[in-house]
Short mmCIF file of C-alpha atoms in Angstrom, two decimals:
data_model
loop_
_atom_site.label_atom_id
_atom_site.label_comp_id
_atom_site.label_asym_id
_atom_site.label_seq_id
_atom_site.Cartn_x
_atom_site.Cartn_y
_atom_site.Cartn_z
CA UNK K 1 129.76 -5.77 167.19
CA UNK K 2 133.26 -5.20 168.68
CA UNK K 3 133.36 -8.77 169.92
CA UNK K 4 132.57 -10.14 166.49
CA UNK K 5 135.34 -7.99 164.95
CA UNK K 6 137.82 -9.40 167.45
CA UNK K 7 136.64 -12.93 166.67
CA UNK K 8 137.23 -12.46 162.96
CA UNK K 9 140.68 -11.03 163.63
CA UNK K 10 141.70 -13.92 165.95
CA UNK K 11 140.09 -16.82 164.02
CA UNK K 12 140.99 -16.06 160.40
CA UNK K 13 144.71 -16.96 160.46
CA UNK K 14 145.11 -19.11 157.32
CA UNK K 15 147.94 -21.57 156.99
CA UNK K 16 148.67 -24.42 154.56
CA UNK K 17 149.55 -27.83 156.00
CA UNK K 18 151.65 -30.15 153.87
CA UNK K 19 151.55 -33.76 155.00
CA UNK K 20 152.18 -37.33 153.81
CA UNK K 21 149.41 -39.92 153.45
CA UNK K 22 150.00 -43.36 151.88
CA UNK K 23 153.30 -42.12 150.48
CA UNK K 24 151.60 -39.20 148.81
CA UNK K 25 152.19 -35.51 149.51
CA UNK K 26 148.93 -33.71 150.30
CA UNK K 27 147.88 -30.15 151.22
CA UNK K 28 145.17 -28.84 153.48
CA UNK K 29 144.26 -25.32 154.47
CA UNK K 30 143.32 -24.39 158.09
CA UNK K 31 141.68 -21.38 159.74
CA UNK K 32 140.50 -19.77 156.46
CA UNK K 33 137.14 -18.83 157.90
CA UNK K 34 135.70 -17.81 161.27
CA UNK K 35 133.39 -20.17 163.11
CA UNK K 36 129.62 -20.27 162.38
CA UNK K 37 128.72 -18.19 165.39
CA UNK K 38 130.99 -15.37 164.24
CA UNK K 39 129.89 -15.61 160.56
CA UNK K 40 126.21 -15.46 161.55
CA UNK K 41 126.60 -12.76 164.19
CA UNK K 42 126.41 -9.76 161.91
CA UNK K 43 123.61 -11.19 159.84
CA UNK K 44 121.43 -11.07 162.93
CA UNK K 45 122.91 -7.85 164.41
CA UNK K 46 122.55 -5.93 161.15
CA UNK K 47 118.80 -6.45 161.17
CA UNK K 48 118.43 -3.94 163.96
CA UNK K 49 121.73 -2.03 163.62
CA UNK K 50 121.60 1.66 162.64
CA UNK K 51 123.35 2.95 159.51
CA UNK K 52 125.99 4.58 161.70
CA UNK K 53 126.68 1.24 163.39
CA UNK K 54 127.00 -0.50 160.05
CA UNK K 55 129.35 2.15 158.75
CA UNK K 56 131.52 1.74 161.95
CA UNK K 57 131.61 -1.99 161.53
CA UNK K 58 132.53 -1.75 157.79
CA UNK K 59 135.43 0.68 158.52
CA UNK K 60 136.70 -1.43 161.44
CA UNK K 61 136.56 -4.59 159.34
CA UNK K 62 138.55 -2.89 156.53
CA UNK K 63 141.07 -1.71 159.09
CA UNK K 64 141.64 -5.29 160.19
CA UNK K 65 142.48 -6.26 156.65
CA UNK K 66 144.60 -3.19 155.92
CA UNK K 67 146.73 -3.82 159.05
CA UNK K 68 147.49 -7.36 157.90
CA UNK K 69 147.89 -6.77 154.23
CA UNK K 70 151.06 -5.77 152.40
CA UNK K 71 149.42 -5.22 148.99
CA UNK K 72 145.65 -4.62 149.44
CA UNK K 73 143.23 -3.73 146.60
CA UNK K 74 139.59 -2.71 146.24
CA UNK K 75 137.69 -4.41 143.46
CA UNK K 76 135.50 -1.72 141.86
CA UNK K 77 132.95 -1.96 139.01
CA UNK K 78 132.09 1.72 139.53
CA UNK K 79 128.66 0.59 140.48
CA UNK K 80 127.07 1.97 143.66
CA UNK K 81 128.05 -0.86 146.02
CA UNK K 82 131.73 -0.92 145.09
CA UNK K 83 131.99 2.90 145.21
CA UNK K 84 130.63 2.84 148.79
CA UNK K 85 133.36 0.21 149.47
CA UNK K 86 135.97 2.57 148.06
CA UNK K 87 134.58 5.40 150.17
CA UNK K 88 134.63 3.31 153.37
CA UNK K 89 138.15 2.13 152.56
CA UNK K 90 139.35 5.78 152.20
CA UNK K 91 137.83 6.50 155.59
CA UNK K 92 139.66 3.54 157.13
CA UNK K 93 142.93 4.66 155.63
CA UNK K 94 142.52 8.18 157.08
CA UNK K 95 141.75 6.63 160.53
CA UNK K 96 145.00 4.63 160.21
CA UNK K 97 146.83 7.89 159.49
CA UNK K 98 147.44 7.06 155.82
CA UNK K 99 146.77 8.74 152.51
CA UNK K 100 143.21 7.82 151.47
CA UNK K 101 144.47 7.23 147.88
CA UNK K 102 147.24 4.90 149.06
CA UNK K 103 145.59 1.69 147.82
CA UNK K 104 145.16 0.01 144.43
CA UNK K 105 141.71 0.03 142.84
CA UNK K 106 141.03 -2.71 140.17
CA UNK K 107 138.38 -2.46 137.53
CA UNK K 108 137.41 -5.34 135.32
CA UNK K 109 136.82 -3.62 132.03
CA UNK K 110 134.98 -6.26 130.03
CA UNK K 111 135.12 -4.12 126.76
CA UNK K 112 131.31 -4.24 127.07
CA UNK K 113 130.68 -1.43 129.54
CA UNK K 114 128.02 1.28 129.54
CA UNK K 115 129.13 4.77 128.49
CA UNK K 116 127.71 6.06 131.78
CA UNK K 117 130.20 3.84 133.64
CA UNK K 118 133.13 4.91 131.55
CA UNK K 119 132.34 8.59 132.01
CA UNK K 120 131.85 8.19 135.73
CA UNK K 121 135.05 6.10 136.04
CA UNK K 122 137.05 8.95 134.53
CA UNK K 123 135.40 11.52 136.82
CA UNK K 124 135.75 9.69 140.09
CA UNK K 125 139.28 8.49 139.38
CA UNK K 126 140.41 12.14 138.97
CA UNK K 127 138.17 13.43 141.76
CA UNK K 128 139.45 11.01 144.40
CA UNK K 129 142.96 10.55 142.87
CA UNK K 130 142.40 6.77 142.60
CA UNK K 131 145.35 4.51 141.90
CA UNK K 132 143.46 2.56 139.20
CA UNK K 133 144.47 -0.72 137.68
CA UNK K 134 142.40 -2.01 134.72
CA UNK K 135 142.01 -5.62 133.58
CA UNK K 136 141.27 -6.54 129.96
CA UNK K 137 139.78 -9.84 128.68
CA UNK K 138 141.56 -11.94 126.10
CA UNK K 139 138.36 -12.36 124.09
CA UNK K 140 135.38 -10.14 123.27
CA UNK K 141 131.84 -11.21 124.09
CA UNK K 142 131.14 -11.83 120.41
CA UNK K 143 134.11 -14.14 120.09
CA UNK K 144 133.07 -16.09 123.22
CA UNK K 145 129.61 -16.65 121.77
CA UNK K 146 130.97 -17.65 118.34
CA UNK K 147 133.48 -20.08 119.85
CA UNK K 148 130.76 -21.78 121.75
CA UNK K 149 128.35 -22.36 118.88
CA UNK K 150 126.23 -19.17 119.15
CA UNK K 151 123.33 -18.14 121.33
CA UNK K 152 120.55 -20.59 122.31
CA UNK K 153 117.59 -20.13 124.59
CA UNK K 154 119.45 -21.63 127.60
CA UNK K 155 121.93 -18.70 127.41
CA UNK K 156 119.17 -16.55 128.89
CA UNK K 157 117.61 -18.86 131.40
CA UNK K 158 120.23 -21.32 132.57
CA UNK K 159 121.58 -20.30 135.97
CA UNK K 160 125.30 -19.91 136.44
CA UNK K 161 126.60 -23.02 138.16
CA UNK K 162 123.89 -25.13 136.64
CA UNK K 163 125.35 -28.49 135.46
CA UNK K 164 122.21 -30.37 134.52
CA UNK K 165 123.32 -30.80 130.95
CA UNK K 166 126.83 -31.77 132.12
CA UNK K 167 128.38 -28.62 130.71
CA UNK K 168 129.24 -25.18 131.83
CA UNK K 169 126.47 -22.62 130.87
CA UNK K 170 127.54 -20.08 128.19
CA UNK K 171 126.64 -17.24 130.59
CA UNK K 172 129.19 -18.56 133.08
CA UNK K 173 131.85 -18.93 130.34
CA UNK K 174 131.29 -15.25 129.58
CA UNK K 175 131.77 -14.17 133.19
CA UNK K 176 134.81 -16.39 133.52
CA UNK K 177 136.50 -15.02 130.40
CA UNK K 178 135.50 -11.37 130.71
CA UNK K 179 135.90 -10.95 134.49
CA UNK K 180 137.23 -13.82 136.59
CA UNK K 181 140.21 -14.89 134.48
CA UNK K 182 141.56 -11.33 134.02
CA UNK K 183 141.06 -10.68 137.76
CA UNK K 184 142.98 -13.83 138.75
CA UNK K 185 145.78 -12.84 136.41
CA UNK K 186 145.93 -9.34 137.85
CA UNK K 187 145.96 -10.58 141.46
CA UNK K 188 148.85 -12.90 140.65
CA UNK K 189 150.79 -10.21 138.83
CA UNK K 190 150.39 -7.63 141.57
CA UNK K 191 150.57 -10.11 144.46
CA UNK K 192 147.55 -8.58 146.10
CA UNK K 193 146.99 -10.30 149.50
CA UNK K 194 143.70 -8.58 150.38
CA UNK K 195 140.74 -8.02 148.07
CA UNK K 196 138.00 -5.65 149.32
CA UNK K 197 134.71 -6.34 147.51
CA UNK K 198 131.30 -4.78 147.45
CA UNK K 199 129.16 -7.94 147.56
CA UNK K 200 125.78 -7.67 149.32
CA UNK K 201 123.87 -10.72 150.55
CA UNK K 202 120.38 -9.37 149.64
CA UNK K 203 121.22 -9.23 145.95
CA UNK K 204 120.51 -12.97 145.41
CA UNK K 205 120.01 -16.31 147.24
CA UNK K 206 123.45 -17.44 146.05
CA UNK K 207 125.11 -14.38 147.57
CA UNK K 208 123.19 -14.75 150.81
CA UNK K 209 124.31 -18.33 151.14
CA UNK K 210 127.93 -17.38 150.24
CA UNK K 211 127.71 -14.68 152.95
CA UNK K 212 126.75 -17.19 155.68
CA UNK K 213 129.22 -19.74 154.46
CA UNK K 214 132.27 -17.45 154.19
CA UNK K 215 131.43 -14.46 156.39
CA UNK K 216 132.71 -10.90 155.91
CA UNK K 217 136.39 -11.67 156.38
CA UNK K 218 138.01 -14.87 155.18
CA UNK K 219 140.82 -16.42 153.13
CA UNK K 220 139.87 -17.49 149.62
CA UNK K 221 142.19 -20.51 149.17
CA UNK K 222 140.59 -21.80 145.91
CA UNK K 223 139.36 -18.79 143.92
CA UNK K 224 141.47 -15.68 144.66
CA UNK K 225 144.21 -17.06 147.01
CA UNK K 226 144.07 -13.94 149.14
CA UNK K 227 142.17 -12.53 152.09
CA UNK K 228 138.74 -11.23 151.18
CA UNK K 229 136.91 -8.44 152.98
CA UNK K 230 133.16 -7.76 152.49
CA UNK K 231 132.41 -4.59 154.47
CA UNK K 232 128.76 -4.11 153.20
CA UNK K 233 127.81 -7.71 153.08
CA UNK K 234 124.70 -7.26 155.30
CA UNK K 235 123.75 -3.79 154.18
CA UNK K 236 120.42 -3.38 152.37
CA UNK K 237 119.77 -1.47 149.16
CA UNK K 238 118.08 1.21 151.29
CA UNK K 239 121.16 1.40 153.47
CA UNK K 240 123.36 1.98 150.46
CA UNK K 241 121.28 4.83 149.05
CA UNK K 242 120.68 6.43 152.42
CA UNK K 243 124.45 6.42 153.00
CA UNK K 244 125.11 7.87 149.55
CA UNK K 245 122.68 10.73 150.33
CA UNK K 246 124.11 11.19 153.84
CA UNK K 247 127.76 11.40 152.60
CA UNK K 248 126.93 13.10 149.32
CA UNK K 249 128.78 10.44 147.34
CA UNK K 250 128.73 11.06 143.57
CA UNK K 251 127.37 8.09 141.60
CA UNK K 252 127.08 7.24 137.86
CA UNK K 253 124.05 8.29 135.80
CA UNK K 254 123.03 4.76 135.02
CA UNK K 255 121.21 4.69 138.34
CA UNK K 256 118.89 7.49 137.29
CA UNK K 257 117.54 5.41 134.38
CA UNK K 258 115.05 3.09 136.18
CA UNK K 259 112.22 2.21 133.84
CA UNK K 260 108.61 1.82 134.94
CA UNK K 261 107.41 -1.17 133.06
CA UNK K 262 104.03 -1.68 134.64
CA UNK K 263 101.74 0.48 136.79
CA UNK K 264 99.31 -0.99 139.38
CA UNK K 265 95.62 -1.02 138.57
CA UNK K 266 94.27 2.56 138.60
CA UNK K 267 92.02 2.35 141.69
CA UNK K 268 94.88 0.66 143.70
CA UNK K 269 97.29 3.24 142.33
CA UNK K 270 95.26 6.20 143.59
CA UNK K 271 94.72 4.52 146.97
CA UNK K 272 98.41 3.80 147.47
CA UNK K 273 99.48 7.30 146.30
CA UNK K 274 97.19 8.75 149.05
CA UNK K 275 98.55 6.30 151.60
CA UNK K 276 102.28 6.97 150.83
CA UNK K 277 102.01 10.63 149.72
CA UNK K 278 104.55 12.04 152.08
CA UNK K 279 107.10 9.38 151.25
CA UNK K 280 106.59 9.87 147.50
CA UNK K 281 107.09 13.61 147.88
CA UNK K 282 110.17 13.06 150.05
CA UNK K 283 111.96 11.33 147.14
CA UNK K 284 110.90 14.04 144.65
CA UNK K 285 108.12 12.18 142.77
CA UNK K 286 105.56 14.19 140.77
CA UNK K 287 102.28 12.98 142.30
CA UNK K 288 100.10 14.33 139.48
CA UNK K 289 102.21 12.68 136.75
CA UNK K 290 102.16 9.52 138.76
CA UNK K 291 98.45 9.51 138.94
CA UNK K 292 98.17 10.12 135.21
CA UNK K 293 100.73 7.37 134.44
CA UNK K 294 102.91 9.85 132.74
CA UNK K 295 106.20 8.83 134.46
CA UNK K 296 108.39 6.26 132.65
CA UNK K 297 111.80 6.99 134.20
CA UNK K 298 112.64 7.46 137.85
CA UNK K 299 115.75 7.64 140.13
CA UNK K 300 116.90 4.59 142.11
CA UNK K 301 115.57 5.94 145.46
CA UNK K 302 112.22 6.61 143.70
CA UNK K 303 112.26 3.11 142.11
CA UNK K 304 112.94 1.39 145.47
CA UNK K 305 109.87 3.11 146.99
CA UNK K 306 107.61 2.45 144.05
CA UNK K 307 108.53 -1.19 143.96
CA UNK K 308 108.40 -1.91 147.66
CA UNK K 309 105.45 0.20 148.67
CA UNK K 310 103.31 0.65 145.62
CA UNK K 311 104.10 -2.65 143.89
CA UNK K 312 105.20 -1.16 140.58
CA UNK K 313 107.05 -3.37 138.15
CA UNK K 314 110.28 -1.66 137.20
CA UNK K 315 113.67 -2.45 135.69
CA UNK K 316 116.53 -1.06 137.81
CA UNK K 317 119.83 -1.27 135.79
CA UNK K 318 123.12 -2.45 137.12
CA UNK K 319 126.72 -1.90 136.07
CA UNK K 320 128.52 -4.64 134.25
CA UNK K 321 128.32 -6.10 130.73
CA UNK K 322 125.82 -4.20 128.58
CA UNK K 323 124.87 -7.30 126.67
CA UNK K 324 124.59 -9.67 129.63
CA UNK K 325 121.84 -12.30 129.07
CA UNK K 326 121.04 -12.83 132.77
CA UNK K 327 118.59 -9.88 133.24
CA UNK K 328 116.71 -10.58 130.03
CA UNK K 329 113.96 -12.48 131.90
CA UNK K 330 113.47 -9.42 134.09
CA UNK K 331 112.57 -6.93 131.34
CA UNK K 332 116.10 -5.99 130.19
CA UNK K 333 115.28 -5.96 126.54
CA UNK K 334 112.55 -3.36 127.06
CA UNK K 335 114.97 -1.23 129.04
CA UNK K 336 117.75 -1.54 126.49
CA UNK K 337 115.39 -0.74 123.63
CA UNK K 338 114.40 2.58 125.29
CA UNK K 339 117.73 3.81 126.66
CA UNK K 340 120.34 2.12 124.40
CA UNK K 341 118.71 1.42 121.06
CA UNK K 342 121.95 0.98 119.12
CA UNK K 343 123.19 -1.62 121.65
CA UNK K 344 119.79 -3.28 121.59
CA UNK K 345 119.96 -3.68 117.83
CA UNK K 346 123.46 -5.10 118.11
CA UNK K 347 122.23 -7.71 120.65
CA UNK K 348 119.22 -8.65 118.55
CA UNK K 349 120.85 -8.81 115.08
CA UNK K 350 124.69 -8.99 115.54
CA UNK K 351 125.00 -11.33 118.50
CA UNK K 352 122.01 -13.55 117.54
CA UNK K 353 119.87 -12.81 120.57
CA UNK K 354 116.81 -12.20 118.37
CA UNK K 355 117.12 -15.63 116.71
CA UNK K 356 117.20 -17.33 120.10
CA UNK K 357 114.51 -15.23 121.77
CA UNK K 358 111.91 -15.19 118.96
CA UNK K 359 110.42 -18.51 120.06
CA UNK K 360 110.12 -17.41 123.62
CA UNK K 361 107.81 -14.37 123.16
CA UNK K 362 104.39 -14.59 124.90
CA UNK K 363 101.57 -16.43 123.18
CA UNK K 364 99.48 -13.28 122.64
CA UNK K 365 102.42 -11.69 120.77
CA UNK K 366 102.86 -14.81 118.66
CA UNK K 367 99.18 -14.74 117.72
CA UNK K 368 99.24 -11.08 116.91
CA UNK K 369 102.30 -11.50 114.64
CA UNK K 370 100.69 -14.45 112.88
CA UNK K 371 97.36 -12.69 112.42
CA UNK K 372 98.80 -9.38 110.98
CA UNK K 373 102.02 -10.63 109.26
CA UNK K 374 101.23 -14.27 108.61
CA UNK K 375 104.53 -15.31 110.22
CA UNK K 376 104.63 -18.33 112.50
CA UNK K 377 107.30 -17.35 115.11
CA UNK K 378 107.50 -20.99 116.27
CA UNK K 379 108.83 -22.01 112.85
CA UNK K 380 112.52 -22.86 112.42
CA UNK K 381 113.04 -19.99 109.96
CA UNK K 382 111.13 -17.33 111.97
CA UNK K 383 114.37 -15.47 112.66
CA UNK K 384 114.64 -14.71 108.98
CA UNK K 385 111.70 -12.29 109.39
CA UNK K 386 113.08 -10.52 112.46
CA UNK K 387 113.39 -7.10 110.81
CA UNK K 388 109.81 -7.25 109.57
CA UNK K 389 108.57 -8.52 112.92
CA UNK K 390 110.30 -5.75 114.83
CA UNK K 391 109.19 -3.01 112.46
CA UNK K 392 105.61 -4.13 113.01
CA UNK K 393 105.94 -4.71 116.78
CA UNK K 394 109.08 -3.07 118.27
CA UNK K 395 108.14 -4.32 121.77
CA UNK K 396 108.18 -8.02 120.68
CA UNK K 397 110.99 -8.90 123.23
CA UNK K 398 109.87 -6.57 126.02
CA UNK K 399 108.14 -9.30 128.01
CA UNK K 400 109.69 -12.80 127.99
#
């Protein structure tokens, strides 16, 4: 890994060329990224690397950036990945003989954050003496939705970056207004020349592709106009939680609210519990309650094991906008209804989510509502009966 680190350091030396072509002045960036061999090296090396090796690489990568930067910053959502980033950065600063708090930390407060995150932010900022800078959006989520004609079904299922309808998806406009625009403004105001981020490649195909395209250390000449460092790019979710346990890093309580949404078939459940008994006990699961299907909430470590080994269907929450539409297709409404009922009601009734989602409920739910209430949820005016429908069947939007 040492050779790869040296390659990043020697190859990422960005400079802007200004030249003339056909009497026109043009600009072109050079050496903003390492070569393909370097960018792909850690992807392959991390498959067999130990957690200790990954930690060492992350710290050394951060040190490269810190030694170059005049005004570095760590982007932190106060989620588990970014807090590990902060922790690694503090270790890197100590190794460089500097105060571990001698760096800016920027948080994009979307004005739509979980209370768990806000409480944790206050705690860890004081505990670690963080030099926190907070961004604020110019518009609230409700105003963004109203300004764009309200919520429609594609708000929940159109992927960010999708241009099939020749327009920017509303979900992307939300992210742009609530997070990206305030962040760009803050980077410009503070003249940050290095942004350390907690992006992990295994979170999505898009992030994996971005990881191979850009690498762990590069210059963002179009988006942020600064160096970007991704110390945990190739860490897995297991790596993160093993490291948190190893280092006893405090994390926010949102990660202890993982909802079991579907158990395996009973005979398979018993068989797998017997097979993975020791592992289940090692993460603190109550075996008897599991056998009786009495558990509904588990910790993140428990959720990872249940999902990977026992094939449970769960919803593991993330930090970020409480009313984000993106996770709705993964069981988010069921989770919100259980843990944050007031926010759930605001989403359904105040923001118009219910009106857009009512036509997307499963066929068996539609038939049940029609049979017992006489309401056709496919009708244009079905949303007018939302209150009645949800009183009869609160779980209407649990599975979409």
